[in-house]
Short mmCIF file of C-alpha atoms and ligand atoms in Angstrom, two decimals:
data_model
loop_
_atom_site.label_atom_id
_atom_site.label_comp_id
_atom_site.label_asym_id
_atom_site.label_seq_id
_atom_site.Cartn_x
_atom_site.Cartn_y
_atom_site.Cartn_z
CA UNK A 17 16.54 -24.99 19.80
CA UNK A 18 18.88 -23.64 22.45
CA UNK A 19 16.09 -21.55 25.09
CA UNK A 20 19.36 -19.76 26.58
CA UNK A 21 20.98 -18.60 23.52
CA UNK A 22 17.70 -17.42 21.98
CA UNK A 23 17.22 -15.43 24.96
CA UNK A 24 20.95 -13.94 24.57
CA UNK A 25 20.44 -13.15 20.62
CA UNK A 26 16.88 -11.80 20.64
CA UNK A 27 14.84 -9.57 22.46
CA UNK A 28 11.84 -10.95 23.91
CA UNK A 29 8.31 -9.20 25.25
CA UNK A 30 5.61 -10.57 27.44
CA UNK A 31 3.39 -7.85 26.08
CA UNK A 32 0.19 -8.93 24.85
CA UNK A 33 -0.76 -6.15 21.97
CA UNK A 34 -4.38 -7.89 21.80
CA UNK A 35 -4.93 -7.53 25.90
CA UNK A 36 -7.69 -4.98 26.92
CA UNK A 37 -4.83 -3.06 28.66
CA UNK A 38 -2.71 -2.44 25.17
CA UNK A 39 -6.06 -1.96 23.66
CA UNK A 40 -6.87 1.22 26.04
CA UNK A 41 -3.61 2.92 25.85
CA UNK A 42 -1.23 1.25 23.25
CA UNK A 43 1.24 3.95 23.05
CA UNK A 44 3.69 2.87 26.35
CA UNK A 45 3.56 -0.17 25.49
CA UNK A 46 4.58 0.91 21.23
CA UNK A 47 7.48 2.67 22.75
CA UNK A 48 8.46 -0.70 24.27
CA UNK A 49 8.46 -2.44 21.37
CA UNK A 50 10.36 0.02 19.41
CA UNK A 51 12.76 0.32 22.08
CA UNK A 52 13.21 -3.50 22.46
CA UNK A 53 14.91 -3.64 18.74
CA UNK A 54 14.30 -4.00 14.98
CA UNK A 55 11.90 -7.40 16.12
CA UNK A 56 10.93 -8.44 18.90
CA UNK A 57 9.62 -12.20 20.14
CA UNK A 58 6.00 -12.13 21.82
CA UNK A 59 6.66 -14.76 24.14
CA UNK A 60 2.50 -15.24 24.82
CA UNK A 61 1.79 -16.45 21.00
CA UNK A 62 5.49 -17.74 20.17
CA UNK A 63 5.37 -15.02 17.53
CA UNK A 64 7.42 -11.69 16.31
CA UNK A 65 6.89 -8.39 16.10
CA UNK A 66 7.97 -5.26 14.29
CA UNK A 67 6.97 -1.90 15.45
CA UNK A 68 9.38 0.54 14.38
CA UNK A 69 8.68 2.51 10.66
CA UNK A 70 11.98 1.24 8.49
CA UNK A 71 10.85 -2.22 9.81
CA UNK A 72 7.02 -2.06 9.28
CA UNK A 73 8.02 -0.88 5.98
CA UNK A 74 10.75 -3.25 4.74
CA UNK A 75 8.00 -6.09 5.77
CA UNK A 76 5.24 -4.23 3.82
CA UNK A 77 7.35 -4.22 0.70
CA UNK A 78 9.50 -7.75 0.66
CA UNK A 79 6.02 -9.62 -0.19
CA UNK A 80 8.19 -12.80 -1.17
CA UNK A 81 9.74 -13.13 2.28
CA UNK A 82 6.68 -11.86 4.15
CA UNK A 83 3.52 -13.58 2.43
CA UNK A 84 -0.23 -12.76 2.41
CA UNK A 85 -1.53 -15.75 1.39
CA UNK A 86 -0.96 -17.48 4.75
CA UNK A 87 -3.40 -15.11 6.46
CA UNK A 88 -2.96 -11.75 7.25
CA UNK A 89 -3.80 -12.61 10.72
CA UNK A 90 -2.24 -14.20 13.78
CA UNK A 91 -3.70 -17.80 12.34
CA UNK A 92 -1.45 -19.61 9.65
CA UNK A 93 -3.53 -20.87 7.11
CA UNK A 94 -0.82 -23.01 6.21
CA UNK A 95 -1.93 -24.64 9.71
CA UNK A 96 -5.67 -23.99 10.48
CA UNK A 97 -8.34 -23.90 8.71
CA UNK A 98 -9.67 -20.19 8.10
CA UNK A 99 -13.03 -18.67 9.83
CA UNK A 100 -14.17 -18.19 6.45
CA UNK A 101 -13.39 -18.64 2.52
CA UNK A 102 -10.13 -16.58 2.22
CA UNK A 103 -10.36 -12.89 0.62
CA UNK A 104 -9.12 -12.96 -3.77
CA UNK A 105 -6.84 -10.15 -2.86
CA UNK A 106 -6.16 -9.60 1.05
CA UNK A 107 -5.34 -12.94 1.37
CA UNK A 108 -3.19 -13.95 -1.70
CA UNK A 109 0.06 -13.54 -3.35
CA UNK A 110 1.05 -12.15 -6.61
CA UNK A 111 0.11 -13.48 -9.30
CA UNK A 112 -3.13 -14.14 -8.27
CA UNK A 113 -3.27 -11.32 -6.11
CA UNK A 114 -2.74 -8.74 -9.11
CA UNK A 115 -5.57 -10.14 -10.97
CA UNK A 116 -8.33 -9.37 -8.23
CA UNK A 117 -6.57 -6.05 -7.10
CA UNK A 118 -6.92 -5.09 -10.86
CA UNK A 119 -10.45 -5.41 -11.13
CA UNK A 120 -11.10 -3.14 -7.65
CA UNK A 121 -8.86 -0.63 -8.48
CA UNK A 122 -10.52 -0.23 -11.46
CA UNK A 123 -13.90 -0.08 -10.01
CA UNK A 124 -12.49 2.34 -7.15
CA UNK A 125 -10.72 4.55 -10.02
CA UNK A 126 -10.04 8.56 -10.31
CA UNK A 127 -13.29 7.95 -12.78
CA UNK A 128 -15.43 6.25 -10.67
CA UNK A 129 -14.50 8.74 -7.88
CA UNK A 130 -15.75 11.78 -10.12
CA UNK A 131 -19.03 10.49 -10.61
CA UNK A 132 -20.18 9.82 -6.98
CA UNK A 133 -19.01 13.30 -5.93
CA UNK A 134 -21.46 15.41 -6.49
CA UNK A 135 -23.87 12.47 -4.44
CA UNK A 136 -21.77 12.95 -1.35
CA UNK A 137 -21.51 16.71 -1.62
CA UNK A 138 -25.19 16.83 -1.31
CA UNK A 139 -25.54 14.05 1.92
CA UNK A 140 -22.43 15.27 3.53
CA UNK A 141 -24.24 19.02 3.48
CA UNK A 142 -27.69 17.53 4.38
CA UNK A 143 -25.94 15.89 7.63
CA UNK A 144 -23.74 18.27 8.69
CA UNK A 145 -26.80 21.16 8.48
CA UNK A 146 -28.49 18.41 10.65
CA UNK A 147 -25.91 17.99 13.22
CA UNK A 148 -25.52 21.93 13.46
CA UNK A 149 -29.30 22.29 14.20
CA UNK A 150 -28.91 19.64 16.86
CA UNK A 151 -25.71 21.32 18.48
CA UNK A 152 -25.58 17.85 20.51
CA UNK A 153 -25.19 14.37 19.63
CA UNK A 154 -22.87 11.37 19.81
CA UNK A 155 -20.25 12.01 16.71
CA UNK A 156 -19.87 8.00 16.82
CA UNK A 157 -23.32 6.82 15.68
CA UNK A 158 -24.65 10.32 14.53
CA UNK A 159 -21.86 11.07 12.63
CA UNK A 160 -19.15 8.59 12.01
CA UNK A 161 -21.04 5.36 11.25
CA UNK A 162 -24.00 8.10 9.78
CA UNK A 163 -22.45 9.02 7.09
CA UNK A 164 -20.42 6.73 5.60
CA UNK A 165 -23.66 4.49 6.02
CA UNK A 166 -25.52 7.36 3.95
CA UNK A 167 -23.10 6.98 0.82
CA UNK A 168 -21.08 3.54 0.92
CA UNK A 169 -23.84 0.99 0.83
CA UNK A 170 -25.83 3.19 -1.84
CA UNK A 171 -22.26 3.73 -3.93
CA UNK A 172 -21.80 -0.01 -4.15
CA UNK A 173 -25.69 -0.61 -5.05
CA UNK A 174 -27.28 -2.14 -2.16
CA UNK A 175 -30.84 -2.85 -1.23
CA UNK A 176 -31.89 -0.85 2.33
CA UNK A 177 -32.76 -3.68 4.01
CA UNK A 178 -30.60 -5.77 6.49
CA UNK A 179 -27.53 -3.06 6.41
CA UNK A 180 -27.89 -3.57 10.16
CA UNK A 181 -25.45 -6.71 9.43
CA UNK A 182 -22.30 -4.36 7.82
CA UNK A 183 -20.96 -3.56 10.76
CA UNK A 184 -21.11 -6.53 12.98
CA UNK A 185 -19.84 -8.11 9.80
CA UNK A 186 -16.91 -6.07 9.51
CA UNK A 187 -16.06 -6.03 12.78
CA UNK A 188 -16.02 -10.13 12.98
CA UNK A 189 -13.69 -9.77 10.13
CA UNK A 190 -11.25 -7.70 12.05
CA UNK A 191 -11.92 -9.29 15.21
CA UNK A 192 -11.01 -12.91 13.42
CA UNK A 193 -7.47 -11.23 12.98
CA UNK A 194 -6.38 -11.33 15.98
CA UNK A 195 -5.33 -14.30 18.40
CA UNK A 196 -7.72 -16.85 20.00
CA UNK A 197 -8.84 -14.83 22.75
CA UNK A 198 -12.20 -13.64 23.83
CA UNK A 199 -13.02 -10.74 21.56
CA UNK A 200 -12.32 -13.40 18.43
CA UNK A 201 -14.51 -15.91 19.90
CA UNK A 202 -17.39 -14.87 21.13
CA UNK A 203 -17.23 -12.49 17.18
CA UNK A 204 -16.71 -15.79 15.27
CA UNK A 205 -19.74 -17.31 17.62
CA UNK A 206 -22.41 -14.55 16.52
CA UNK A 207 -21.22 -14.30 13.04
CA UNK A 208 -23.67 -16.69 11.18
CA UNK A 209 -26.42 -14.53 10.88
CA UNK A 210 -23.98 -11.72 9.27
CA UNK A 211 -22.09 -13.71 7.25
CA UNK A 212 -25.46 -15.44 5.39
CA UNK A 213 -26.65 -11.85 4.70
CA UNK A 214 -23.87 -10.23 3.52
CA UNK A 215 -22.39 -13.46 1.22
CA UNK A 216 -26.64 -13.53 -0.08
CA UNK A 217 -25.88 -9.07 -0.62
CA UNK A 218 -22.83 -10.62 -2.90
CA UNK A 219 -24.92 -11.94 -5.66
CA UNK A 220 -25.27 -9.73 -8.72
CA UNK A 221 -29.20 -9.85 -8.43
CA UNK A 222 -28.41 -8.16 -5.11
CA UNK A 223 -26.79 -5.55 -6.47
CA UNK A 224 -27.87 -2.33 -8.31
CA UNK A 225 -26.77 -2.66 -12.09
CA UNK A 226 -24.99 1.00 -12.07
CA UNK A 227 -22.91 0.31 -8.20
CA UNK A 228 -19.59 -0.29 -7.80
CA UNK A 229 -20.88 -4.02 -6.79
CA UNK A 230 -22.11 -4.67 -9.75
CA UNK A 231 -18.87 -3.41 -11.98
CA UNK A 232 -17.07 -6.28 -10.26
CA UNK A 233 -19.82 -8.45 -12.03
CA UNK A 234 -19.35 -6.52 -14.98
CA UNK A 235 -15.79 -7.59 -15.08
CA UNK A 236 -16.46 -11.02 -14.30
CA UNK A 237 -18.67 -10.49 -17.90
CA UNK A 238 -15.06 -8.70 -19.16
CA UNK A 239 -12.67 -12.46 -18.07
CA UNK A 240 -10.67 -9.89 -15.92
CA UNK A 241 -12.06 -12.78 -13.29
CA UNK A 242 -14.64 -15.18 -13.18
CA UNK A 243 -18.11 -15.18 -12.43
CA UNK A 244 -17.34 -17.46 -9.17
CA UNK A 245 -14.93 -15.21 -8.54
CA UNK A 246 -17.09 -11.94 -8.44
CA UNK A 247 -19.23 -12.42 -5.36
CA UNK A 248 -16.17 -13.20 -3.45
CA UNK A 249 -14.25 -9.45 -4.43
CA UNK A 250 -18.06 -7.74 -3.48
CA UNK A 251 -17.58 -9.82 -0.45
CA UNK A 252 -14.20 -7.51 0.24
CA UNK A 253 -15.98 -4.37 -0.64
CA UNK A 254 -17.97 -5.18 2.06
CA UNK A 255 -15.74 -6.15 4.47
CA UNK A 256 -12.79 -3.29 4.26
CA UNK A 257 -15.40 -0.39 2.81
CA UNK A 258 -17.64 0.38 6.36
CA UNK A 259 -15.97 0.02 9.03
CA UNK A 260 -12.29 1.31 8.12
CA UNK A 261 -13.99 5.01 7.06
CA UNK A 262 -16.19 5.06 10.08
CA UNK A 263 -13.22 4.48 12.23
CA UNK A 264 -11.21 7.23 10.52
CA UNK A 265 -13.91 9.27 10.84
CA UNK A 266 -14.18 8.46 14.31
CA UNK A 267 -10.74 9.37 14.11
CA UNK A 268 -10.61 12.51 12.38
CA UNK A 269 -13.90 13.88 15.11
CA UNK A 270 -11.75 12.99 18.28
CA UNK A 271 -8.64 14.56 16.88
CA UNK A 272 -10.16 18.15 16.22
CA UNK A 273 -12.14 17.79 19.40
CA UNK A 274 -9.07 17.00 21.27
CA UNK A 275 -6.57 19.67 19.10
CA UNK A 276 -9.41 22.79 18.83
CA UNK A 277 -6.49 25.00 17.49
CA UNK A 278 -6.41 22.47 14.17
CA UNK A 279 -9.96 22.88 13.93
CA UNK A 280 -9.74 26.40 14.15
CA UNK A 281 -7.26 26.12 10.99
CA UNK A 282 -8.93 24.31 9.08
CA UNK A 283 -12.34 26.71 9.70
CA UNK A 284 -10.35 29.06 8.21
CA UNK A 285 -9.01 27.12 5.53
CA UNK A 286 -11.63 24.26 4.28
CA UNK A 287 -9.25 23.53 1.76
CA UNK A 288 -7.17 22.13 4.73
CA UNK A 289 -10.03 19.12 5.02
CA UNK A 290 -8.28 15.90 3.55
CA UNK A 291 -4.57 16.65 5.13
CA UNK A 292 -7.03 16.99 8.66
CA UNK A 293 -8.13 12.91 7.70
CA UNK A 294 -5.03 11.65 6.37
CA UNK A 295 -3.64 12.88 9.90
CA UNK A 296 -5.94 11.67 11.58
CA UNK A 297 -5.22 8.14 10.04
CA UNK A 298 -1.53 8.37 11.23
CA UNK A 299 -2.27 9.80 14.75
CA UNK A 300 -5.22 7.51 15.52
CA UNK A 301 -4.34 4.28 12.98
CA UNK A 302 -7.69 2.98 13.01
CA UNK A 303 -6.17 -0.24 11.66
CA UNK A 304 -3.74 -0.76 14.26
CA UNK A 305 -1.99 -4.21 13.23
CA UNK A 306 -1.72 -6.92 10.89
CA UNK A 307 0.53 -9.98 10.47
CA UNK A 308 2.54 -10.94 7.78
CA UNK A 309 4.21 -15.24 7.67
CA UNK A 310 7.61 -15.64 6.43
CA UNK A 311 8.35 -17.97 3.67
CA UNK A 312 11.72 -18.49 3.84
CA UNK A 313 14.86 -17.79 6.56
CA UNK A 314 15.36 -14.01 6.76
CA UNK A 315 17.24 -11.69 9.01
CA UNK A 316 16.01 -8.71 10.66
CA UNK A 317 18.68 -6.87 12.68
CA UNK A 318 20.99 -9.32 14.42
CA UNK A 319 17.70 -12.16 14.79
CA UNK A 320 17.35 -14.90 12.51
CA UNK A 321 14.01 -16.17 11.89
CA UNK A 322 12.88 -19.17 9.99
CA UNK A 323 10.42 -19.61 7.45
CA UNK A 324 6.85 -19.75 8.26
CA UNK A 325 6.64 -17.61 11.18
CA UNK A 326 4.28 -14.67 11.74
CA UNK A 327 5.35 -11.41 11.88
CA UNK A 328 3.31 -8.61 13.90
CA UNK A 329 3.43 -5.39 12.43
CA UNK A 330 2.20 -2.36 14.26
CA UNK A 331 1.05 0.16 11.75
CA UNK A 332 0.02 2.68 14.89
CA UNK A 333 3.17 2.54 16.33
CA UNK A 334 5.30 3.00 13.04
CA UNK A 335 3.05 6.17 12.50
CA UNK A 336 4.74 7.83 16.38
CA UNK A 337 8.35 6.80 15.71
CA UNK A 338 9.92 9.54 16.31
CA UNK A 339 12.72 7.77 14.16
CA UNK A 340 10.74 8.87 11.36
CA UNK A 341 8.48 11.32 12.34
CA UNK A 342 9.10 15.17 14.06
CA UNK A 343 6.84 15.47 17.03
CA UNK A 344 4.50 12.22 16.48
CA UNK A 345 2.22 12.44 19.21
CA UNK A 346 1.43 16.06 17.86
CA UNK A 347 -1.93 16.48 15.70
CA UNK A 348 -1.23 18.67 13.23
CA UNK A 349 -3.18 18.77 10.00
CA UNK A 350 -0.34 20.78 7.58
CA UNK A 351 2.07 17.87 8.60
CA UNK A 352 3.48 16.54 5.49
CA UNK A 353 1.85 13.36 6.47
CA UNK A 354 2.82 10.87 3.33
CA UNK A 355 4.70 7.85 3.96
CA UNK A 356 2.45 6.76 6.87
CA UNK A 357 0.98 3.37 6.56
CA UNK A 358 -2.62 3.90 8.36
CA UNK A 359 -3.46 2.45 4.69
CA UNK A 360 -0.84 -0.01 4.54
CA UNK A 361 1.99 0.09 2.09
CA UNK A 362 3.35 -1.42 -1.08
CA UNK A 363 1.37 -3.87 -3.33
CA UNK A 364 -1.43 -4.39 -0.69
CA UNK A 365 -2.31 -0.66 0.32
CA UNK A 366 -5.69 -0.05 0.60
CA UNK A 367 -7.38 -0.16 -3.09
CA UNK A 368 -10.15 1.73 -1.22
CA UNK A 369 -8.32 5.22 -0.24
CA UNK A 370 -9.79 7.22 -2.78
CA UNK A 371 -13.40 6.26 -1.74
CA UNK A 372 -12.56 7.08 2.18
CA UNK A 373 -10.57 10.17 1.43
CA UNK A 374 -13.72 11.49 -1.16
CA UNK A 375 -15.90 10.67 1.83
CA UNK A 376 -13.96 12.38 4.35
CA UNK A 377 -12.96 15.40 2.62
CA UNK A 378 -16.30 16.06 1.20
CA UNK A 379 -17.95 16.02 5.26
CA UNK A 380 -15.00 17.90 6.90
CA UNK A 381 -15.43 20.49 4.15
CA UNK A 382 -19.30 20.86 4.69
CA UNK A 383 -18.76 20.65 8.50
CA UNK A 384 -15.55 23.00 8.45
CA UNK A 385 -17.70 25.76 6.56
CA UNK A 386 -20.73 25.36 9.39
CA UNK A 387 -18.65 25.09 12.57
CA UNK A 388 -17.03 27.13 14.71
CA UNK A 389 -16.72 25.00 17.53
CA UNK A 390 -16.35 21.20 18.50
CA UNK A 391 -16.21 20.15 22.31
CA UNK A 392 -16.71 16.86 23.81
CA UNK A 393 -19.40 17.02 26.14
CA UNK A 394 -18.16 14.21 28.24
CA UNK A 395 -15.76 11.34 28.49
CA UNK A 396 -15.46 9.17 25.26
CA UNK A 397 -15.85 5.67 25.49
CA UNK A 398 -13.97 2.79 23.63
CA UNK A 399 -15.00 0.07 21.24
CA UNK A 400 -12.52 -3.19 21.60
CA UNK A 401 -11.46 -5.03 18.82
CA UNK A 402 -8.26 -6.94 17.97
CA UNK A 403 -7.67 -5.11 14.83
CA UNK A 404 -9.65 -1.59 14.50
CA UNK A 405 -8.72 1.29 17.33
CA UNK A 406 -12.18 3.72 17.53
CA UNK A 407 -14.73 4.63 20.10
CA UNK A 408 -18.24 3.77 20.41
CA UNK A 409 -19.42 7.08 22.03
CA UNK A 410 -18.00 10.31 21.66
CA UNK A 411 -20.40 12.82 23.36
CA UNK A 412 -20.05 16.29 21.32
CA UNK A 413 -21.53 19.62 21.14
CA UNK A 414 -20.72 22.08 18.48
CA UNK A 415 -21.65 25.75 17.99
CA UNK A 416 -22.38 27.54 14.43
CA UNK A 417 -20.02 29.68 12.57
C1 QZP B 653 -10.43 -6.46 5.23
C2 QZP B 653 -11.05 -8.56 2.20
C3 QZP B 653 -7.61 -2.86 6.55
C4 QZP B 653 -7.84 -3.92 5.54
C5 QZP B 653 -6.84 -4.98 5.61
C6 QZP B 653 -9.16 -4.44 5.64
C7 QZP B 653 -9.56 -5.53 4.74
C8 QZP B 653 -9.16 -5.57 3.42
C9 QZP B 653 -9.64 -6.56 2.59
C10 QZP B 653 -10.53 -7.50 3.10
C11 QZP B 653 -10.91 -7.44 4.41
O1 QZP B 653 -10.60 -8.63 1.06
O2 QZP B 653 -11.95 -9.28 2.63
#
């Protein structure tokens, strides 16, 4: 290939979006991208990028140009060997990819929804009257990994012990994402421990017989898959369930704490509680990025690119174009908010959305109808990974309505 009339035809960045700098403050560098054009060549991994909405989108939705099934992160595994065995529906293609997404859809259903309700009704109300009789505490580990760890594990029918491992697990899995750099590596290195208990958590004995773990089993009993198949789909529960809500409840805490007026509205109108999260989700994007491999020649703006290339696409940034959106860097929770793609879009958005939004709207009601105030009590502090976007201490105090 011609290096000089590349250069001429196509943009090209020497922005790293996986460098502790983009990781603090991603949003100059978004605006960047965006500005650059349609896609953009990341000159450090010899990959592209899209980071404006209509082009996030288009790549979300053309899944027979822009594959899963060669990895949804920077590694092809057309070319390397995967960290671990690949995901039955992150990681694949229609048709097998409808088959698995089938079964957890069905086990994350409207119905399924209804009967854990009235569960986290009663442990979202039990923390937040905790967290009001403390008035201080750090709304990441009191309140954001707290409560989804006080409902998830129990809604999918896991024993108590060794749920120390979810969320080193998960965050491997996001970590392993991302490029070869340090935050992957050293993850991958301490993995074994939390990948041998959470593959052993897979196992139907392992599971309670009336938890959303189990129904996978169940429909391994049904030939909706097969009973190799199941542990491998609880495996995904496990992976995308934990840390996703905690970081878009992370998300949802350091948006009214930032924005009091929004928390102020939805005080007065609890009602207001899941538009509050879904904004959150498109202001913060706790999952920030994920790749995409062509499999065939395709054209995106004036570039040409071949087949079997990976394609960057930055979910936060499509949620701020202000192509597409009317003041983006605004929080404001009566936004009509749909169309984002904090979850994704197309035949891979997140099967899981009703579980996190049921979680999320249930605790920002409880804590709405408590609180009057939420303040941060000093500065926040970041957790790095090459996939999630979330903090790992957000000093609060809050005050009783
Ligand atoms: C992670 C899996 C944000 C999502 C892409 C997270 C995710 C989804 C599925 C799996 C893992 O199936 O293992």
């Amino acid at each position: 290939m011609n290096a000089t009339a590349e250069a001429k035809s196509c943009p090209t960045s020497s922005i790293d979006p996986f460098s502790h700098e983009f990781l603090t403050d991603p949003y100059p560098f978004h605006h960047d991208l965006r500005e650059a054009g349609p896609v953009v060549r990341l000159q450090k991994y010899g990959i592209w990028a899209v980071a404006r909405y209509e082009d996030v989108h288009r790549t979300f939705h053309d899944w027979q140009t822009f594959c899963s099934s060669r990895g949804v992160g920077m590694s092809d595994f057309a070319k390397e060997k995967p960290w671990r065995p690949p995901s039955l529906v992150l990681e694949k293609d229609p048709p097998e990819h409808e088959r698995a997404r089938r079964v957890l859809s069905k086990v994350l259903s409207p119905v399924v929804m209804k009967t854990l309700r009235d569960g986290f009704v009663r442990a979202a109300a039990a923390k937040a009257d905790e967290l009001v009789e403390r008035r201080e505490f750090d709304a990441i580990s009191d309140l954001a990994q707290a409560f989804p760890l006080s409902v998830f594990p129990d809604a999918v029918g896991m024993r108590q012990e060794g749920r120390e491992h979810l969320l080193p697990y998960a965050g491997t899995v996001f970590n392993a994402f991302g490029p070869d750099n340090e935050l992957r590596r050293q993850a991958i290195e301490r993995a074994a421990p939390h990948v041998q208990w959470v593959t052993e958590q897979c196992q139907r004995a392992n599971l309670a017989p009336d938890g959303i773990g189990a129904k996978i089993h169940d429909a391994a009993d049904a030939g909706e898959i097969t009973h190799e198949e199941a542990p491998l789909l609880v495996r995904s529960l496990l992976s995308a369930g934990l840390d996703t809500t905690v970081n878009g409840f992370g998300a949802a805490i350091y948006c009214v704490a930032r924005f009091p007026d929004q928390w102020s509205k939805l005080r007065k109108s609890p009602g207001l509680a899941r538009g509050a999260f879904e904004e959150a989700i498109r202001f913060e994007s706790p999952v920030q990025t994920f790749f995409r491999t062509t499999t065939r020649a395709v054209s995106i703006g004036d570039v040409e690119l071949g087949e079997g290339e990976k394609i960057l696409m930055l979910l936060a940034s499509a949620n701020r174009d202000p192509r597409k959106w009317d003041r983006p860097d605004e929080y404001d929770i009566e936004r009509r908010v749909s169309g984002h793609v904090g979850f994704g879009s197309g035949i891979h958005m997140c099967v899981g959305q009703l579980l996190a939004r049921l979680e999320a709207e249930v605790f920002l009601t409880e804590l709405a109808k408590r609180v009057n105030t939420i303040e941060m009590t000093g500065e926040p502090t970041r957790a790095y990974n090459n996939t999630l976007r979330g903090l790992d201490r957000l000093p609060v105090r809050i005050t009783p309505n």
